[in-house]
mmCIF file of C-alpha atoms and ligand atoms in Angstrom:
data_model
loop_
_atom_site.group_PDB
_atom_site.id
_atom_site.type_symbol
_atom_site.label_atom_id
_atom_site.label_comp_id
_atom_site.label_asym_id
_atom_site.label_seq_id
_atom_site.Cartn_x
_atom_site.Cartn_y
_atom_site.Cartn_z
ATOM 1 C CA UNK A 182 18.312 20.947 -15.447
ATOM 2 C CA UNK A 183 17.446 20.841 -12.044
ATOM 3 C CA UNK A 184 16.643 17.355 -10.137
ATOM 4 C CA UNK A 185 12.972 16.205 -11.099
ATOM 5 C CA UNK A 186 11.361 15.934 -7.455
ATOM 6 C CA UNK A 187 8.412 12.958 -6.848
ATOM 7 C CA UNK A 188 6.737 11.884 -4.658
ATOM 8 C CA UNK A 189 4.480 8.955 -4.445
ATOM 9 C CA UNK A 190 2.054 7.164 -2.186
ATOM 10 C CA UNK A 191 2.271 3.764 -1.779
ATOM 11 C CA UNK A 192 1.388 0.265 -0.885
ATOM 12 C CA UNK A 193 2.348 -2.961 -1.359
ATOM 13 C CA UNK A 194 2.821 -5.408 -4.252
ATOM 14 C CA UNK A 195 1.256 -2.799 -6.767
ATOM 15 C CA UNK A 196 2.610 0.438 -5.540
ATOM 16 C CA UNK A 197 6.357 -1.628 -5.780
ATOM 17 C CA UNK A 198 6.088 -2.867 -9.368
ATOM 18 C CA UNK A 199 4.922 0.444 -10.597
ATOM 19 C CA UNK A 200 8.085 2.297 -8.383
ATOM 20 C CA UNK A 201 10.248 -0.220 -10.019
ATOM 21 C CA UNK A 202 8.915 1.235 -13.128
ATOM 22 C CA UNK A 203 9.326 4.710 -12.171
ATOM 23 C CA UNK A 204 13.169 3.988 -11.004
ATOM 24 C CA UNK A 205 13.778 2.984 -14.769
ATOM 25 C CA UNK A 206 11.732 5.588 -16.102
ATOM 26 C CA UNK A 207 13.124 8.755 -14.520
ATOM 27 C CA UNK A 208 16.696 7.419 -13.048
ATOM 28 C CA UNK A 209 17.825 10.407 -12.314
ATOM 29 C CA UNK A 210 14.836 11.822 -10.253
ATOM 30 C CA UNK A 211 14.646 11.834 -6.461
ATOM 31 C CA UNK A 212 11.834 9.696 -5.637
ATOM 32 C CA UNK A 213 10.252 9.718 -2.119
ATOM 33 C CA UNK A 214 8.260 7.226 -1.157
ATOM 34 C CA UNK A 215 5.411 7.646 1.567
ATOM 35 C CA UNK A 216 4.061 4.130 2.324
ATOM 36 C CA UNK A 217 1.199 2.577 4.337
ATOM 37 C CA UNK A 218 1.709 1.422 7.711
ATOM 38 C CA UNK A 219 -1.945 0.541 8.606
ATOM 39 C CA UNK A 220 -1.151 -3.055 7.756
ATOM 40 C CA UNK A 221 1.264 -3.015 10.072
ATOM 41 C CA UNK A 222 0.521 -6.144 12.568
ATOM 42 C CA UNK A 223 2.094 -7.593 15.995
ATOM 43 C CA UNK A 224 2.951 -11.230 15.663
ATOM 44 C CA UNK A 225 4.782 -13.202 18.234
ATOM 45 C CA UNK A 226 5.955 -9.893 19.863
ATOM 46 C CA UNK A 227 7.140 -8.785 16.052
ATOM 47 C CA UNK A 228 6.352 -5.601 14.433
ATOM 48 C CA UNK A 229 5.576 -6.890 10.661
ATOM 49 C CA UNK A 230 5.160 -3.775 8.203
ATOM 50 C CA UNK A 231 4.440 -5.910 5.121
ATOM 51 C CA UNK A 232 3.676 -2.583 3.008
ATOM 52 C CA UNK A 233 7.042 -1.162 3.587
ATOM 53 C CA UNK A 234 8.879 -4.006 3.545
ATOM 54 C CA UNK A 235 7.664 -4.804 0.265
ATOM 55 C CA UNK A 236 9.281 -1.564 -1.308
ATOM 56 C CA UNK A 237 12.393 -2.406 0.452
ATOM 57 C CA UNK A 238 12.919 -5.927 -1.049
ATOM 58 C CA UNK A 239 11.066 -5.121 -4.164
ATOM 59 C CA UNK A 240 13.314 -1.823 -4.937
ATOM 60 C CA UNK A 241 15.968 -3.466 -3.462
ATOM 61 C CA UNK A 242 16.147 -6.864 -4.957
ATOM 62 C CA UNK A 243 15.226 -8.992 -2.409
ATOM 63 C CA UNK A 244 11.675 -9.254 -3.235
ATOM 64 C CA UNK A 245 10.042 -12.994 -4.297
ATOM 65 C CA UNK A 246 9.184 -12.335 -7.736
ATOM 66 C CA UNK A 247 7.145 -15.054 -7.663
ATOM 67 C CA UNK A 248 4.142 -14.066 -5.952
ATOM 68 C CA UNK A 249 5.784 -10.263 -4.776
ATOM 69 C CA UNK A 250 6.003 -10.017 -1.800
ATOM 70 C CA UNK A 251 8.249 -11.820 1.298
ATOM 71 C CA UNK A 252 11.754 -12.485 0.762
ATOM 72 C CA UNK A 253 13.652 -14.330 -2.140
ATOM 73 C CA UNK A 254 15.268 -18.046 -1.221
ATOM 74 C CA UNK A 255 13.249 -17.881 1.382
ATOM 75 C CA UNK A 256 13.017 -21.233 4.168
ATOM 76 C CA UNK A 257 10.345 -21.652 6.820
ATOM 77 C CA UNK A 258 11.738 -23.826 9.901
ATOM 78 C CA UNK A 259 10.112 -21.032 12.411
ATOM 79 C CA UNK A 260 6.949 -21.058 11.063
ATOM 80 C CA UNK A 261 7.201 -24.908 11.257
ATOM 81 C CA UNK A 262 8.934 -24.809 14.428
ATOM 82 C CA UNK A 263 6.139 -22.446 15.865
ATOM 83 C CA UNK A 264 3.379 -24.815 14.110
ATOM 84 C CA UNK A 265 4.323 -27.070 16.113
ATOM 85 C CA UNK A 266 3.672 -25.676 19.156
ATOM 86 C CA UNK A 267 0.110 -24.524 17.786
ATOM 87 C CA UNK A 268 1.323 -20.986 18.095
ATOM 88 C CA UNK A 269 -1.209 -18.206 16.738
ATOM 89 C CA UNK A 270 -1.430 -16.840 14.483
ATOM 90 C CA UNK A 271 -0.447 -20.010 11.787
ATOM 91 C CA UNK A 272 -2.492 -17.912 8.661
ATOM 92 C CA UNK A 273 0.364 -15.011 8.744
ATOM 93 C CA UNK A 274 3.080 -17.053 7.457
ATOM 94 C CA UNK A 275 6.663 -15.278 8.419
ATOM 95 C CA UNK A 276 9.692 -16.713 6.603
ATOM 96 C CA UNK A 277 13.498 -17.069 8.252
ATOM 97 C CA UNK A 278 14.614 -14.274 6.484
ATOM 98 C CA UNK A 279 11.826 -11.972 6.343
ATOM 99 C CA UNK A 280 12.210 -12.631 10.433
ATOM 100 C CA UNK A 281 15.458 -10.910 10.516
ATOM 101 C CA UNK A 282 13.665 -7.385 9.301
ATOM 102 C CA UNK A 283 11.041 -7.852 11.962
ATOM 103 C CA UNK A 284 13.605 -8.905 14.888
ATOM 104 C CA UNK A 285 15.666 -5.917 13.752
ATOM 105 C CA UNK A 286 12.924 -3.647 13.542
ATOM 106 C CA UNK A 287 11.093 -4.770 16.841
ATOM 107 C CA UNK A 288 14.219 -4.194 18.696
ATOM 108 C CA UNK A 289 15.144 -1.041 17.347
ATOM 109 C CA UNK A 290 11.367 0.655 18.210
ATOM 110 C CA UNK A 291 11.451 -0.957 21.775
ATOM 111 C CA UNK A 292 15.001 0.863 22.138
ATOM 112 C CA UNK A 293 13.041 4.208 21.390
ATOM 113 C CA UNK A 294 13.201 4.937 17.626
ATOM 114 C CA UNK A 295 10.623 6.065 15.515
ATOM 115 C CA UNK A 296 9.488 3.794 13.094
ATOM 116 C CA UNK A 297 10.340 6.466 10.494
ATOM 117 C CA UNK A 298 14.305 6.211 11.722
ATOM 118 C CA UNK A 299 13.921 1.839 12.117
ATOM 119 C CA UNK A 300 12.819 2.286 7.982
ATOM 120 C CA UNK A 301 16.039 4.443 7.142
ATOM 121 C CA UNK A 302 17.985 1.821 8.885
ATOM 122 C CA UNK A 303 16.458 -1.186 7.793
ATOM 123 C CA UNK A 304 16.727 1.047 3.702
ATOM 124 C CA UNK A 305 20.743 1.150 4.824
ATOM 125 C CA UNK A 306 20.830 -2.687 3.902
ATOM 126 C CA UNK A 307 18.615 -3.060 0.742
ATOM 127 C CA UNK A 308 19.637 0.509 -0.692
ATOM 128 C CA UNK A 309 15.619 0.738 -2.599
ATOM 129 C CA UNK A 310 16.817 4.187 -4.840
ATOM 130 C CA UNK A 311 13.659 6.195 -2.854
ATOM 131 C CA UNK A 312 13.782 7.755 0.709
ATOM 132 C CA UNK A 313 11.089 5.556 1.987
ATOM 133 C CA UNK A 314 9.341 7.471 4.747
ATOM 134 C CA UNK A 315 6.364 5.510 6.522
ATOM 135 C CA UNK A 316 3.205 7.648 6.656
ATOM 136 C CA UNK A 317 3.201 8.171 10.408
ATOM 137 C CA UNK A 318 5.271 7.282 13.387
ATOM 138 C CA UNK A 319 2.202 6.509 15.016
ATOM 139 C CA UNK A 320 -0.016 3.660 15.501
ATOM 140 C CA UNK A 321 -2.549 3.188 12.453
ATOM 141 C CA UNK A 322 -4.267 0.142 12.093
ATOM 142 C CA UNK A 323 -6.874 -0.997 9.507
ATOM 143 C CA UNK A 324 -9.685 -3.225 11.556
ATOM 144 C CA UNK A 325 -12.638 -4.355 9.144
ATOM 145 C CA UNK A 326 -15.807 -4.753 11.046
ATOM 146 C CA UNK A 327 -17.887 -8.105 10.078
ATOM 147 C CA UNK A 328 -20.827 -9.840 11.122
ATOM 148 C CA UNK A 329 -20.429 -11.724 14.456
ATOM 149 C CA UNK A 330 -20.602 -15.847 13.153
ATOM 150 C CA UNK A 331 -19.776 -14.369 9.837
ATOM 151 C CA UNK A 332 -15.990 -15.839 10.383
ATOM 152 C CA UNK A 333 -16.139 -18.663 12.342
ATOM 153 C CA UNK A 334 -14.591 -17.560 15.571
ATOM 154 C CA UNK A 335 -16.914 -15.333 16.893
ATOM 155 C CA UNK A 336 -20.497 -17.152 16.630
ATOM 156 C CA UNK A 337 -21.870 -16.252 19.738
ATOM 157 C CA UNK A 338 -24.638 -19.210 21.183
ATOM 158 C CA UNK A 339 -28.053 -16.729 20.152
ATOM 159 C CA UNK A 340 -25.964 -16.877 16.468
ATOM 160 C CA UNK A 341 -27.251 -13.035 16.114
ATOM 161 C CA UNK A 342 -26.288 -10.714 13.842
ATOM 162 C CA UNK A 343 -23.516 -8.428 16.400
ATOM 163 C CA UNK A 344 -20.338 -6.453 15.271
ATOM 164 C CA UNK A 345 -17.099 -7.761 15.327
ATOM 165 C CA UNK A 346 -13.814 -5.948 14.335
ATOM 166 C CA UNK A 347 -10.798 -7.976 13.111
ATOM 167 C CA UNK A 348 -7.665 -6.545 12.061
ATOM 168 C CA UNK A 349 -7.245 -6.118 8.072
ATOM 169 C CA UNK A 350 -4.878 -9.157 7.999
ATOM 170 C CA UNK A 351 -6.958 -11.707 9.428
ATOM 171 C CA UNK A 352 -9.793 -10.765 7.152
ATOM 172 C CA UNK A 353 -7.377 -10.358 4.140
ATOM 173 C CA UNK A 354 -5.195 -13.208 4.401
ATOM 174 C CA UNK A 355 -7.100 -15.809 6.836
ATOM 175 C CA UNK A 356 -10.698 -14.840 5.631
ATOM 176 C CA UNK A 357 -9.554 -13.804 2.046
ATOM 177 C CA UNK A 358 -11.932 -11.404 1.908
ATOM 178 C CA UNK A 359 -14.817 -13.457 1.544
ATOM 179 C CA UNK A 360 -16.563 -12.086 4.668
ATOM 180 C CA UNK A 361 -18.680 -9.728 3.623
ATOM 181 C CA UNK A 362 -17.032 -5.810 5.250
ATOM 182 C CA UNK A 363 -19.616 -3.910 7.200
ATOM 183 C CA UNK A 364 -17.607 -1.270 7.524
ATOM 184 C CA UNK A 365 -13.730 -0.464 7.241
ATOM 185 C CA UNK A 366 -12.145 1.530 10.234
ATOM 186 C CA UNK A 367 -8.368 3.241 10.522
ATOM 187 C CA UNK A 368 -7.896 3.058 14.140
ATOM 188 C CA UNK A 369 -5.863 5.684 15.609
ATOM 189 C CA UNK A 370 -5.971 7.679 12.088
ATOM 190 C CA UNK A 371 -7.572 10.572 13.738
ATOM 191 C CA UNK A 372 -4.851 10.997 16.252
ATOM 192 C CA UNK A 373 -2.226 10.548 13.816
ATOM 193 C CA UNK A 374 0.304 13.051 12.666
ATOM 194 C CA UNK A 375 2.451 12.638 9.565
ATOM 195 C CA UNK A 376 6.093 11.016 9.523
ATOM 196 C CA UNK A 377 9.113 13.781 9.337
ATOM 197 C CA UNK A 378 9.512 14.672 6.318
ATOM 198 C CA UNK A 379 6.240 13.648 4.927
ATOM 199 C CA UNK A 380 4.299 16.914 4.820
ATOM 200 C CA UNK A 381 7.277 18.582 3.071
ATOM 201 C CA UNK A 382 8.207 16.075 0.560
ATOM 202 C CA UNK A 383 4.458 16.460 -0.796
ATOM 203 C CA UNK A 384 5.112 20.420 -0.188
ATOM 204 C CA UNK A 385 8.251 19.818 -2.314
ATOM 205 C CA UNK A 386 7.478 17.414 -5.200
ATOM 206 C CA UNK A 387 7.701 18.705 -8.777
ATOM 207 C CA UNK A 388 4.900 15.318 -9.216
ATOM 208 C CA UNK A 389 2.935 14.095 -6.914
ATOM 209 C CA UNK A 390 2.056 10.128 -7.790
ATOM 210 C CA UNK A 391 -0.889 7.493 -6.661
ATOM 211 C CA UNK A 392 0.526 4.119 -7.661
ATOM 212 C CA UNK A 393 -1.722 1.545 -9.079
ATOM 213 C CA UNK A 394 -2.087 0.193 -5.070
ATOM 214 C CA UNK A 395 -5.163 -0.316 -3.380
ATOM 215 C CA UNK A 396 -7.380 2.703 -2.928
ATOM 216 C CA UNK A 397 -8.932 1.394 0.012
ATOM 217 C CA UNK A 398 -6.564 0.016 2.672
ATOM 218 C CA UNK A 399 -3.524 1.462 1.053
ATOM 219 C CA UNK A 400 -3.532 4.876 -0.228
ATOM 220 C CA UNK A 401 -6.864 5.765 1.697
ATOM 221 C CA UNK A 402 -5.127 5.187 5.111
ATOM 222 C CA UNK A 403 -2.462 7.793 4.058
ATOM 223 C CA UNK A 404 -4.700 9.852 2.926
ATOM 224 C CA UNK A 405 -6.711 9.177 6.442
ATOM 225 C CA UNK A 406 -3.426 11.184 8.387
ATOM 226 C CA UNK A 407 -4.806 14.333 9.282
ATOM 227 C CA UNK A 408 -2.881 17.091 7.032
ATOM 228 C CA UNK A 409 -1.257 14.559 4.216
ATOM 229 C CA UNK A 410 -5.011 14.692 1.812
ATOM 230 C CA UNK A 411 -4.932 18.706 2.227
ATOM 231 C CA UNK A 412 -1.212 18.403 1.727
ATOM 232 C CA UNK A 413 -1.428 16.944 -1.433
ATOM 233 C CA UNK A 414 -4.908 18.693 -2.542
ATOM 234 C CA UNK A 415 -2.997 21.960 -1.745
ATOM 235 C CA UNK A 416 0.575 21.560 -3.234
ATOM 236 C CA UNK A 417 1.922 23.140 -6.256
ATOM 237 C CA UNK A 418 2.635 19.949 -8.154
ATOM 238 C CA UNK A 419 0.304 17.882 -10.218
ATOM 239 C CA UNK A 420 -1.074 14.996 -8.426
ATOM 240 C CA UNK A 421 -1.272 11.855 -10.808
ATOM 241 C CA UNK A 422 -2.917 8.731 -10.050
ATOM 242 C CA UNK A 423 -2.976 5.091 -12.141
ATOM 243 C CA UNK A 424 -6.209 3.388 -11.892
ATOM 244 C CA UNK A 425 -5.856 -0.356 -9.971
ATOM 245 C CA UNK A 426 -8.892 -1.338 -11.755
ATOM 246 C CA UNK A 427 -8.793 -2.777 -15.486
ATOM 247 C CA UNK A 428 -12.043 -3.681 -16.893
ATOM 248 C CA UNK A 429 -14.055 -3.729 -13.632
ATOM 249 C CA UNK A 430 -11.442 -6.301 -11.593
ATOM 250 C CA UNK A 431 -8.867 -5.268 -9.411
ATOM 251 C CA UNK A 432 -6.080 -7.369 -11.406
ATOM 252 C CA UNK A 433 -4.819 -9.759 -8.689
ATOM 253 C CA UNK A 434 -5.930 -9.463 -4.863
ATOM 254 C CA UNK A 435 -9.099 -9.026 -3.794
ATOM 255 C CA UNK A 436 -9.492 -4.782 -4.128
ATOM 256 C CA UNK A 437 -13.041 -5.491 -4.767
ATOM 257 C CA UNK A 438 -14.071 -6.920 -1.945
ATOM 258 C CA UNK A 439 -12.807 -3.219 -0.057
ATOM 259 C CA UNK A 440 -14.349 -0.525 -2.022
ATOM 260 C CA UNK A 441 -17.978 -2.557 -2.006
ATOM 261 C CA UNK A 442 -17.441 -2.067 2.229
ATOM 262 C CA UNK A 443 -16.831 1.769 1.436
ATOM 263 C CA UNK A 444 -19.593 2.020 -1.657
ATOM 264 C CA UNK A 445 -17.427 2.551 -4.307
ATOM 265 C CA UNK A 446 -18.030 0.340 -7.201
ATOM 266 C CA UNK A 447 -14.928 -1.373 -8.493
ATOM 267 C CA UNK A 448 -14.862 0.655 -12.194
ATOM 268 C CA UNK A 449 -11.330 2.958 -12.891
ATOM 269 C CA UNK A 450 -13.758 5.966 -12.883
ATOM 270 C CA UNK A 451 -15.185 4.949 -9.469
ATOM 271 C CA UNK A 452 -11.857 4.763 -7.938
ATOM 272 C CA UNK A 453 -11.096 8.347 -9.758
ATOM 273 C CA UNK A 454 -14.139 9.735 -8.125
ATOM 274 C CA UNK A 455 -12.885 8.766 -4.387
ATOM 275 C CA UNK A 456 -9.876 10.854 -5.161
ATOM 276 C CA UNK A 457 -10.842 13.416 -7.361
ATOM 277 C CA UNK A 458 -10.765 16.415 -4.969
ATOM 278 C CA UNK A 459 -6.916 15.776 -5.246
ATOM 279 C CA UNK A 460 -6.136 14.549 -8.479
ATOM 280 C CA UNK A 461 -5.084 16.544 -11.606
ATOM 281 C CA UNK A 462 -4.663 13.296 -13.978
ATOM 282 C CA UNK A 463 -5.857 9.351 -14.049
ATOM 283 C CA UNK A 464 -4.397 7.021 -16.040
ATOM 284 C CA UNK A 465 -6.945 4.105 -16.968
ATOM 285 C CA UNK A 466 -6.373 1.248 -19.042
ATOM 286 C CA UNK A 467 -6.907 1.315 -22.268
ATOM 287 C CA UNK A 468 -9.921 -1.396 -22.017
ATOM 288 C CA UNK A 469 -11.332 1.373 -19.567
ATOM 289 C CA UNK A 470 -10.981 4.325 -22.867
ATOM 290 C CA UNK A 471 -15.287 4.266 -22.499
ATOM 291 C CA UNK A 472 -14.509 5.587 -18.948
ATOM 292 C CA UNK A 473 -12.161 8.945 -19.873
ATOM 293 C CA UNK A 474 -14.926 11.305 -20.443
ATOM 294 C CA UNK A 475 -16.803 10.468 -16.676
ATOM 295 C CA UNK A 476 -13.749 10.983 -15.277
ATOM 296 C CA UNK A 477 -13.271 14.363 -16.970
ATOM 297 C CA UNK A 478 -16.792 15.364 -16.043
ATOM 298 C CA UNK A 479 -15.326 15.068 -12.525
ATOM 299 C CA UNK A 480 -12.368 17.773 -13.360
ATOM 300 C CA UNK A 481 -9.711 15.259 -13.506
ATOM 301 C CA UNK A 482 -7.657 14.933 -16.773
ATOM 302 C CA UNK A 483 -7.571 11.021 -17.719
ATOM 303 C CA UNK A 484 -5.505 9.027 -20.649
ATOM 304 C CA UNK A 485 -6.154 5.742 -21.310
ATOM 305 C CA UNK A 486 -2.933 3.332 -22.006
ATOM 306 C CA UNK A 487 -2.110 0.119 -21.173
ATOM 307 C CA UNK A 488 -2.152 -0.591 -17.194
ATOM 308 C CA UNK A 489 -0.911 -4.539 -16.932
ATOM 309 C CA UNK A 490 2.512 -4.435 -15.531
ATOM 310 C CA UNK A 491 3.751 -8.066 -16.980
ATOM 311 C CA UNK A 492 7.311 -6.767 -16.547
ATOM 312 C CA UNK A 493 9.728 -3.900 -15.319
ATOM 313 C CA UNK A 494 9.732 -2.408 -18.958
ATOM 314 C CA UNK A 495 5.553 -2.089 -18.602
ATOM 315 C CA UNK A 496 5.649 -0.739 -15.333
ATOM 316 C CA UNK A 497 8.411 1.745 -16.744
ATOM 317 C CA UNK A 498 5.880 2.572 -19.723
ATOM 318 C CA UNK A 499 3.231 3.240 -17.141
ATOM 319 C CA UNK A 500 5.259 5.787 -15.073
ATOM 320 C CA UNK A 501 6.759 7.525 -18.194
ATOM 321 C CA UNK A 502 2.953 8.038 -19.124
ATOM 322 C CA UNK A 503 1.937 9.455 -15.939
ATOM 323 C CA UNK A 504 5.235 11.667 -15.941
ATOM 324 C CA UNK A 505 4.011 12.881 -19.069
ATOM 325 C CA UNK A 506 0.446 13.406 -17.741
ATOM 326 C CA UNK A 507 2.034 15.561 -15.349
ATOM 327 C CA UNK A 508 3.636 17.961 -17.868
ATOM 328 C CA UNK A 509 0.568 18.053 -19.941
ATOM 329 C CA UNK A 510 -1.627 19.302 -16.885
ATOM 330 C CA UNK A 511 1.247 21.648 -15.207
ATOM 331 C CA UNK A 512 1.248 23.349 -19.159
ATOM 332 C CA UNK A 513 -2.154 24.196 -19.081
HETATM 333 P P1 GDP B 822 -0.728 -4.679 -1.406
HETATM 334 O O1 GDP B 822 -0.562 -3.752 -0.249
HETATM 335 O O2 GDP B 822 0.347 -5.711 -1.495
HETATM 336 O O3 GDP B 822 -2.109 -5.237 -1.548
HETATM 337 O O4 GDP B 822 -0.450 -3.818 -2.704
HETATM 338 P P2 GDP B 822 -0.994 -2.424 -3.196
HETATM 339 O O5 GDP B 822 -2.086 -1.887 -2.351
HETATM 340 O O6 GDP B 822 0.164 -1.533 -3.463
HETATM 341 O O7 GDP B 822 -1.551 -2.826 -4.598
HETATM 342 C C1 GDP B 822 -2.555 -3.782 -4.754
HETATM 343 C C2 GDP B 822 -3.354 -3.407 -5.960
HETATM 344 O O8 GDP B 822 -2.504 -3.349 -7.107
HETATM 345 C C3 GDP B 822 -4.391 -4.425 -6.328
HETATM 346 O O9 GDP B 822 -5.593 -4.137 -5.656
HETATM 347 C C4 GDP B 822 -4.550 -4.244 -7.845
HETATM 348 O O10 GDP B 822 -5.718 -3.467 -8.064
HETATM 349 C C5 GDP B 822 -3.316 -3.442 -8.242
HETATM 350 N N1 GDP B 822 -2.520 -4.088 -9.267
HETATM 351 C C6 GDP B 822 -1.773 -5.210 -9.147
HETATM 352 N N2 GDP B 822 -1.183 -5.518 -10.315
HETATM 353 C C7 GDP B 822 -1.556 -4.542 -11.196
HETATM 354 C C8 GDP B 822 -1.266 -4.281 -12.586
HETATM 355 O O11 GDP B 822 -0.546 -5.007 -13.274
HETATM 356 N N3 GDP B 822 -1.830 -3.163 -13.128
HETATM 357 C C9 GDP B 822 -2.648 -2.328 -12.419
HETATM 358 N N4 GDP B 822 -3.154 -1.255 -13.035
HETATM 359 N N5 GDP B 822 -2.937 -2.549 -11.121
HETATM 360 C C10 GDP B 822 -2.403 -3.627 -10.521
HETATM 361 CA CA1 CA B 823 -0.939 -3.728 1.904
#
């Protein structure tokens, strides 16, 4: 039989766990992965891609199981060393090891290489199992817009109620999401154009896959590079997606907190909606069962089964389900 071909979308912690799955499910597919890069911050001169490095050390064994993401055994003497200078910014912790990634990659874009070709080289270490593309060579970055005085940098002295953009790390990990979003905004999304490779690895897929990551800063900025959404609306393969959402919370991380800035209420059929243009099949949990026939209303097949990946084997449970999703739509 010929070489099962997927390809998924993915983010961080939650698009890793359920690729780890996948790996174990269908060992001897060809799995690309297309990840987010919109989280992508400068710190200390350092390119940081915490998406992409999370699918490198999570498929590659260096991950921190632990709290999943950053680097196993790791030690922090420059983040202490920089603390004590007072060097910003002290809320992105960046541990020895993890440093090594960033050093490498920082030097290897300022020599002239796409990001796309720093990710293959950086994969030539850790060996993930995928071909881990990045969305776009191109600068994308995810800036949520708040209320001036909101956070308490920017309270100007009239304490009025102006705009103020922040990039999606400070509000995620400094602000932890507790400032209320006005609005979300991919900047330079527009302008983008899809990695090499990307556009025909969603052309090429047998299965097309939308990990349980997070709708709105992870798989929506991919989705935000113009030609990857009609790419995946338009291609021959079944498009299956696993809902983030159980039982109205996003599981761990703070998912919620994005779709209210974009409207969408945190349900699994509310997340199905935002895709369902492009979707053949949802997975929602089995909790969520009530949710199935909305969802089908909406022309998207949907299965409910359980969605908490506790361990490698329930991750690998989820994937063989949405595997099997895929051959159920593609036979009708
Ligand atoms: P991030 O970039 O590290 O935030 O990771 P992702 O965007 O890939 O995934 C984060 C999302 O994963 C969270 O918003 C949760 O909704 C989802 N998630 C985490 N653990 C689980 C789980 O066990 N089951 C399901 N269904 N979703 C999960
Ligand atoms: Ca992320």
């Amino acid at each position: 039989m010929a070489v099962l071909r997927i390809t998924a979308l993915a983010g961080g912690i939650g698009g890793s766990r359920f690729l780890r799955g996948l790996l174990r499910a269908a060992p001897d597919a060809e799995v690309t992965v297309i990840g987010n890069t919109a989280d992508d911050i400068t710190l200390h001169g350092l390119h940081v891609s915490p998406d992409l490095d999370t699918v490198m050390y999570t498929l590659g064994g260096g991950i921190e199981e632990s709290q999943g993401w950053g680097r196993a055994g790791e030690t922090f003497a420059v983040a202490e060393e920089l603390a004590a200078y007072g060097a910003e910014a002290q809320w992105f912790t960046l541990g020895d090891r993890d440093l090594a990634t960033h050093l490498v990659r920082t030097r290897m874009l300022a020599a002239g290489y796409p990001l796309s070709a720093v990710t293959e080289a950086l994969c030539d270490r850790w060996q993930p199992g995928v071909r881990l593309l990045p969305m776009t060579d191109d600068r994308v970055e995810t800036h949520v817009v708040v209320t001036a005085g909101d956070d308490d940098e920017s309270a100007d002295a009239a304490g009025d109620a102006r705009e103020r953009a922040i990039h999606f790390q400070e509000w995620w990990v400094r602000l932890h999401a507790e400032v209320p979003a006005r609005r979300i905004v991919l900047v330079g999304a527009d302008r983008a154009k899809p990695a090499p490779g990307v556009l025909d690895a969603i052309a090429g897929a047998d299965v097309i896959l939308l990990p349980p990551s997070n709708p709105v800063v992870s798989i929506g900025p991919i989705l935000a590079v113009p030609g990857i959404r009609d790419a995946v609306r338009g291609a021959a393969a079944p498009a299956i997606g696993v809902s983030p959402i159980i039982g109205g919370s996003p599981v761990r991380g703070m998912a919620d907190a994005a779709l209210t800035a974009i409207g969408v209420p945190t349900t699994a059929a509310g997340v199905a909606e935002l895709f369902a243009d492009l979707l053949d099949g949802w997975l929602v949990d089995t909790v969520d069962a009530g949710a199935t026939a909305a969802v089908e209303a909406a022309g998207v097949r949907c299965v409910a089964v359980p969605l908490w990946m506790t361990d490698v084997d329930a991750a690998a449970a989820m994937a063989r389900a949405a595997l099997d999703l895929a051959e159920e739509v593609r036979a009708r």
